[in-house]
Amino acid sequence: MSLDRQDRIDRYIRGEMPEGEMQAFERDLEKDDFLSHQYEETLLIAESIRDVAADRELMEAFRMTSEEEMKAFMKEKRSGRRFLNRASWVAAAILLVAAAILLVAVVTRILLLPPSKSMEGLYLMYYEPVGYEALVSRGSVSDEPDKLLREAFVEYKKGNYIAALRGFESAPTLTEEISFFSAICYLELNDPENAIARLLPLVEMGDKCLYFQPAEWYLSMAYLKSHQKENALSSLKRIVETDGFYAEKAKAILDKLEE
């Protein structure tokens, strides 16, 4: 791995590049497949470490157990709940010494620095996929989805977003529910443009849409992911004005973007 190349990636994610350098880097991302691959790999590792860091039990296990014990622990965790399912190869890599060196570098230079003002950095900090059960508990999902949706949601809850999306997209009717969860799948698959296309109609429906608040929040996340700053600002401001479930997080992001 080129340290200079990794340094550019880290500085871009942290929002430390001047406008001209940032535009040059984005052009390089489009034409340099190796740089693009390394950039996506860095994001996957950073997101995976963020998920680990959010789990106190798992962090304690990393500090206290041997490699073999950790493998058994992770197997148990995966059987009970989502664990690094966006990139299963990262979970294995964490246990390898060579990968550990890379992870330490990424954590030190990206995750342990002061909160990022960059859109990519803010996306990393605040994005997480919505749980199906979480929306059910808030009354935002039909209690008895049809067979096709049940199968798609089984895959969704496993973190198999490609299979879940295939099920959602093959449904005969594009319901609000299917549009919303398809959008989350697209975000998990690093396709914010298609996520935006699914979320915008839900947001435009306003309070008539059962998914209005979460759709607006994930629309703002998709705008951050796709570096559409003005659209992200507009979406986040609407969230703050409605003073709903996501208002506090939206206000925190706005404060960082507008500093």
CSV table of C-alpha atoms in Angstrom, one decimal:
chain,number,residue,atom,x,y,z
A,1,MET,CA,0.0,0.0,0.0
A,2,SER,CA,1.3,3.4,-0.9
A,3,LEU,CA,1.5,5.6,2.2
A,4,ASP,CA,1.1,8.7,0.1
A,5,ARG,CA,-2.0,7.3,-1.5
A,6,GLN,CA,-3.4,6.3,1.9
A,7,ASP,CA,-2.6,9.8,3.2
A,8,ARG,CA,-4.6,11.4,0.4
A,9,ILE,CA,-7.5,9.1,1.2
A,10,ASP,CA,-7.4,9.9,4.9
A,11,ARG,CA,-7.2,13.7,4.3
A,12,TYR,CA,-10.1,13.5,1.9
A,13,ILE,CA,-12.3,11.6,4.3
A,14,ARG,CA,-11.4,14.0,7.1
A,15,GLY,CA,-12.2,17.1,4.9
A,16,GLU,CA,-8.7,18.5,5.2
A,17,MET,CA,-8.1,19.1,1.5
A,18,PRO,CA,-8.5,22.6,-0.1
A,19,GLU,CA,-11.3,22.8,-2.7
A,20,GLY,CA,-8.9,22.4,-5.7
A,21,GLU,CA,-7.1,19.4,-4.2
A,22,MET,CA,-10.4,17.8,-3.3
A,23,GLN,CA,-11.6,18.1,-6.9
A,24,ALA,CA,-8.4,16.7,-8.2
A,25,PHE,CA,-8.7,13.7,-5.9
A,26,GLU,CA,-12.3,13.1,-7.0
A,27,ARG,CA,-11.1,13.1,-10.6
A,28,ASP,CA,-8.4,10.6,-9.7
A,29,LEU,CA,-11.0,8.4,-8.0
A,30,GLU,CA,-12.9,8.2,-11.3
A,31,LYS,CA,-10.0,7.2,-13.5
A,32,ASP,CA,-7.7,5.3,-11.1
A,33,ASP,CA,-9.3,1.9,-10.3
A,34,PHE,CA,-6.6,1.1,-7.7
A,35,LEU,CA,-7.1,4.3,-5.8
A,36,SER,CA,-10.9,3.9,-6.0
A,37,HIS,CA,-10.6,0.3,-4.7
A,38,GLN,CA,-8.3,1.4,-1.8
A,39,TYR,CA,-10.7,4.3,-1.0
A,40,GLU,CA,-13.7,1.9,-0.8
A,41,GLU,CA,-11.6,-0.5,1.2
A,42,THR,CA,-10.7,2.2,3.7
A,43,LEU,CA,-14.3,3.2,4.1
A,44,LEU,CA,-15.4,-0.4,4.7
A,45,ILE,CA,-12.7,-0.9,7.3
A,46,ALA,CA,-13.5,2.4,9.1
A,47,GLU,CA,-17.3,1.6,9.1
A,48,SER,CA,-16.6,-1.9,10.4
A,49,ILE,CA,-14.3,-0.6,13.2
A,50,ARG,CA,-17.0,1.9,14.1
A,51,ASP,CA,-19.5,-0.9,14.5
A,52,VAL,CA,-17.1,-2.8,16.7
A,53,ALA,CA,-16.3,0.3,18.8
A,54,ALA,CA,-20.0,0.8,19.4
A,55,ASP,CA,-20.2,-2.6,21.1
A,56,ARG,CA,-18.7,-2.4,24.6
A,57,GLU,CA,-18.9,-6.2,25.1
A,58,LEU,CA,-17.1,-6.8,21.9
A,59,MET,CA,-14.4,-4.2,22.5
A,60,GLU,CA,-13.7,-5.8,26.0
A,61,ALA,CA,-13.4,-9.2,24.3
A,62,PHE,CA,-10.9,-7.8,21.9
A,63,ARG,CA,-8.8,-6.5,24.7
A,64,MET,CA,-9.0,-9.6,27.0
A,65,THR,CA,-9.2,-12.7,24.9
A,66,SER,CA,-6.9,-14.8,22.7
A,67,GLU,CA,-7.3,-15.1,19.0
A,68,GLU,CA,-9.0,-18.5,19.2
A,69,GLU,CA,-11.3,-17.3,21.9
A,70,MET,CA,-12.1,-14.2,19.8
A,71,LYS,CA,-13.0,-16.4,16.8
A,72,ALA,CA,-15.4,-18.4,19.0
A,73,PHE,CA,-16.9,-15.1,20.4
A,74,MET,CA,-17.5,-13.6,17.0
A,75,LYS,CA,-19.1,-16.8,15.8
A,76,GLU,CA,-21.5,-16.6,18.7
A,77,LYS,CA,-22.2,-12.8,18.1
A,78,ARG,CA,-22.9,-13.5,14.4
A,79,SER,CA,-25.4,-16.1,15.3
A,80,GLY,CA,-27.4,-13.7,17.4
A,81,ARG,CA,-27.2,-10.4,15.7
A,82,ARG,CA,-25.6,-8.3,12.9
A,83,PHE,CA,-21.8,-8.2,13.1
A,84,LEU,CA,-19.8,-6.5,10.4
A,85,ASN,CA,-22.2,-7.9,7.7
A,86,ARG,CA,-21.4,-5.2,5.1
A,87,ALA,CA,-18.0,-6.7,4.6
A,88,SER,CA,-17.6,-10.1,6.1
A,89,TRP,CA,-14.0,-10.3,4.9
A,90,VAL,CA,-13.1,-7.4,7.2
A,91,ALA,CA,-14.2,-9.5,10.3
A,92,ALA,CA,-11.6,-12.1,9.4
A,93,ALA,CA,-9.0,-9.6,8.5
A,94,ILE,CA,-9.2,-8.0,11.9
A,95,LEU,CA,-7.8,-11.2,13.4
A,96,LEU,CA,-4.7,-11.2,11.1
A,97,VAL,CA,-1.6,-9.4,12.3
A,98,ALA,CA,-0.9,-7.7,9.0
A,99,ALA,CA,-4.4,-6.4,8.7
A,100,ALA,CA,-4.2,-5.3,12.4
A,101,ILE,CA,-1.4,-2.9,11.5
A,102,LEU,CA,-3.5,-1.3,8.8
A,103,LEU,CA,-6.5,-1.1,11.0
A,104,VAL,CA,-4.5,0.7,13.7
A,105,ALA,CA,-3.4,3.2,11.2
A,106,VAL,CA,-6.9,3.8,9.9
A,107,VAL,CA,-8.4,4.1,13.4
A,108,THR,CA,-5.6,6.5,14.5
A,109,ARG,CA,-5.9,8.8,11.5
A,110,ILE,CA,-9.6,8.7,10.9
A,111,LEU,CA,-11.7,7.5,13.7
A,112,LEU,CA,-9.8,8.8,16.7
A,113,LEU,CA,-9.3,12.3,15.4
A,114,PRO,CA,-11.6,15.2,16.3
A,115,PRO,CA,-15.1,14.9,14.6
A,116,SER,CA,-14.7,15.3,10.8
A,117,LYS,CA,-16.3,18.2,9.0
A,118,SER,CA,-16.2,16.4,5.7
A,119,MET,CA,-19.4,14.9,4.2
A,120,GLU,CA,-17.8,11.4,4.0
A,121,GLY,CA,-16.6,11.7,7.6
A,122,LEU,CA,-20.0,12.8,8.9
A,123,TYR,CA,-21.6,10.0,6.9
A,124,LEU,CA,-19.3,7.5,8.6
A,125,MET,CA,-20.1,9.0,12.0
A,126,TYR,CA,-23.8,9.1,11.8
A,127,TYR,CA,-25.0,6.5,9.3
A,128,GLU,CA,-26.2,3.1,10.4
A,129,PRO,CA,-28.8,0.9,8.7
A,130,VAL,CA,-32.2,0.9,10.2
A,131,GLY,CA,-33.4,-2.2,11.9
A,132,TYR,CA,-36.7,-3.7,10.7
A,133,GLU,CA,-37.8,-4.4,14.3
A,134,ALA,CA,-37.0,-0.8,15.3
A,135,LEU,CA,-39.5,0.6,12.8
A,136,VAL,CA,-42.0,-2.1,13.8
A,137,SER,CA,-41.7,-0.9,17.4
A,138,ARG,CA,-42.4,2.6,16.4
A,139,GLY,CA,-45.4,1.6,14.3
A,140,SER,CA,-43.8,2.4,10.9
A,141,VAL,CA,-44.0,-1.0,9.3
A,142,SER,CA,-46.9,-3.3,8.4
A,143,ASP,CA,-47.1,-6.1,11.0
A,144,GLU,CA,-47.8,-8.9,8.5
A,145,PRO,CA,-45.9,-8.4,5.3
A,146,ASP,CA,-46.7,-10.8,2.4
A,147,LYS,CA,-44.5,-13.8,1.7
A,148,LEU,CA,-42.2,-12.0,-0.7
A,149,LEU,CA,-41.5,-9.3,1.7
A,150,ARG,CA,-41.0,-11.7,4.6
A,151,GLU,CA,-38.3,-13.5,2.5
A,152,ALA,CA,-36.7,-10.2,1.6
A,153,PHE,CA,-36.7,-9.1,5.2
A,154,VAL,CA,-35.1,-12.3,6.3
A,155,GLU,CA,-32.2,-11.5,4.0
A,156,TYR,CA,-32.2,-7.8,5.2
A,157,LYS,CA,-31.9,-8.8,8.8
A,158,LYS,CA,-29.0,-11.1,8.0
A,159,GLY,CA,-27.2,-8.3,6.3
A,160,ASN,CA,-27.6,-9.9,2.8
A,161,TYR,CA,-28.5,-6.7,1.1
A,162,ILE,CA,-28.0,-7.9,-2.4
A,163,ALA,CA,-30.5,-10.7,-1.9
A,164,ALA,CA,-32.8,-8.4,0.1
A,165,LEU,CA,-32.8,-5.8,-2.7
A,166,ARG,CA,-33.5,-8.5,-5.3
A,167,GLY,CA,-36.6,-9.5,-3.3
A,168,PHE,CA,-37.8,-5.9,-2.8
A,169,GLU,CA,-37.2,-4.9,-6.4
A,170,SER,CA,-39.1,-8.0,-7.8
A,171,ALA,CA,-42.2,-7.2,-5.8
A,172,PRO,CA,-45.2,-6.6,-8.1
A,173,THR,CA,-46.1,-3.3,-6.4
A,174,LEU,CA,-43.6,-0.6,-5.3
A,175,THR,CA,-45.0,0.2,-1.9
A,176,GLU,CA,-43.7,2.9,0.5
A,177,GLU,CA,-42.2,0.0,2.6
A,178,ILE,CA,-40.4,-1.5,-0.3
A,179,SER,CA,-39.1,1.9,-1.5
A,180,PHE,CA,-37.8,2.7,1.9
A,181,PHE,CA,-36.0,-0.6,2.6
A,182,SER,CA,-34.7,-0.7,-1.0
A,183,ALA,CA,-33.1,2.6,-0.4
A,184,ILE,CA,-31.3,1.4,2.7
A,185,CYS,CA,-30.0,-1.6,0.7
A,186,TYR,CA,-28.7,0.7,-1.9
A,187,LEU,CA,-26.9,2.8,0.8
A,188,GLU,CA,-25.4,-0.4,2.2
A,189,LEU,CA,-24.2,-1.3,-1.3
A,190,ASN,CA,-22.6,2.2,-1.8
A,191,ASP,CA,-25.1,3.3,-4.3
A,192,PRO,CA,-26.5,6.6,-2.9
A,193,GLU,CA,-27.9,7.8,-6.2
A,194,ASN,CA,-30.4,4.9,-6.4
A,195,ALA,CA,-31.1,5.4,-2.7
A,196,ILE,CA,-32.0,9.0,-3.3
A,197,ALA,CA,-34.3,8.0,-6.2
A,198,ARG,CA,-36.2,5.7,-3.8
A,199,LEU,CA,-36.4,8.2,-0.9
A,200,LEU,CA,-37.3,11.4,-2.6
A,201,PRO,CA,-40.9,10.4,-3.5
A,202,LEU,CA,-41.5,9.3,0.1
A,203,VAL,CA,-40.2,12.7,1.4
A,204,GLU,CA,-42.2,14.6,-1.1
A,205,MET,CA,-45.4,12.9,0.3
A,206,GLY,CA,-44.8,14.6,3.6
A,207,ASP,CA,-46.8,13.4,6.6
A,208,LYS,CA,-49.0,11.3,4.3
A,209,CYS,CA,-46.1,8.8,4.1
A,210,LEU,CA,-45.7,6.5,7.1
A,211,TYR,CA,-42.0,6.6,6.5
A,212,PHE,CA,-41.6,10.3,6.2
A,213,GLN,CA,-39.3,11.0,9.1
A,214,PRO,CA,-36.9,8.1,8.5
A,215,ALA,CA,-37.0,8.7,4.8
A,216,GLU,CA,-35.9,12.3,5.3
A,217,TRP,CA,-33.1,11.2,7.6
A,218,TYR,CA,-31.7,8.6,5.2
A,219,LEU,CA,-32.1,11.0,2.3
A,220,SER,CA,-29.8,13.4,4.1
A,221,MET,CA,-27.4,10.5,4.6
A,222,ALA,CA,-27.5,9.7,0.9
A,223,TYR,CA,-26.8,13.3,0.1
A,224,LEU,CA,-23.8,13.3,2.4
A,225,LYS,CA,-22.6,10.0,0.9
A,226,SER,CA,-22.8,11.4,-2.7
A,227,HIS,CA,-21.2,14.8,-1.6
A,228,GLN,CA,-24.3,16.9,-2.4
A,229,LYS,CA,-23.7,19.4,0.3
A,230,GLU,CA,-26.5,21.9,-0.5
A,231,ASN,CA,-29.1,19.2,-0.8
A,232,ALA,CA,-27.8,17.6,2.5
A,233,LEU,CA,-28.1,21.0,4.2
A,234,SER,CA,-31.7,21.5,3.0
A,235,SER,CA,-32.7,18.1,4.1
A,236,LEU,CA,-31.1,18.4,7.5
A,237,LYS,CA,-32.7,21.8,8.1
A,238,ARG,CA,-36.1,20.3,7.4
A,239,ILE,CA,-35.5,17.6,9.9
A,240,VAL,CA,-34.5,20.1,12.6
A,241,GLU,CA,-37.5,22.3,11.8
A,242,THR,CA,-40.0,19.3,12.2
A,243,ASP,CA,-38.3,18.5,15.6
A,244,GLY,CA,-38.9,14.8,15.1
A,245,PHE,CA,-37.0,11.7,16.0
A,246,TYR,CA,-33.8,12.6,14.1
A,247,ALA,CA,-33.7,16.3,14.9
A,248,GLU,CA,-30.9,16.1,17.5
A,249,LYS,CA,-28.6,14.2,15.1
A,250,ALA,CA,-29.5,16.5,12.2
A,251,LYS,CA,-28.6,19.6,14.3
A,252,ALA,CA,-25.3,18.1,15.3
A,253,ILE,CA,-24.4,17.4,11.6
A,254,LEU,CA,-25.5,20.9,10.6
A,255,ASP,CA,-23.3,22.5,13.2
A,256,LYS,CA,-20.3,20.7,11.8
A,257,LEU,CA,-21.1,21.4,8.2
A,258,GLU,CA,-21.7,25.1,8.8
A,259,GLU,CA,-18.6,25.7,11.0
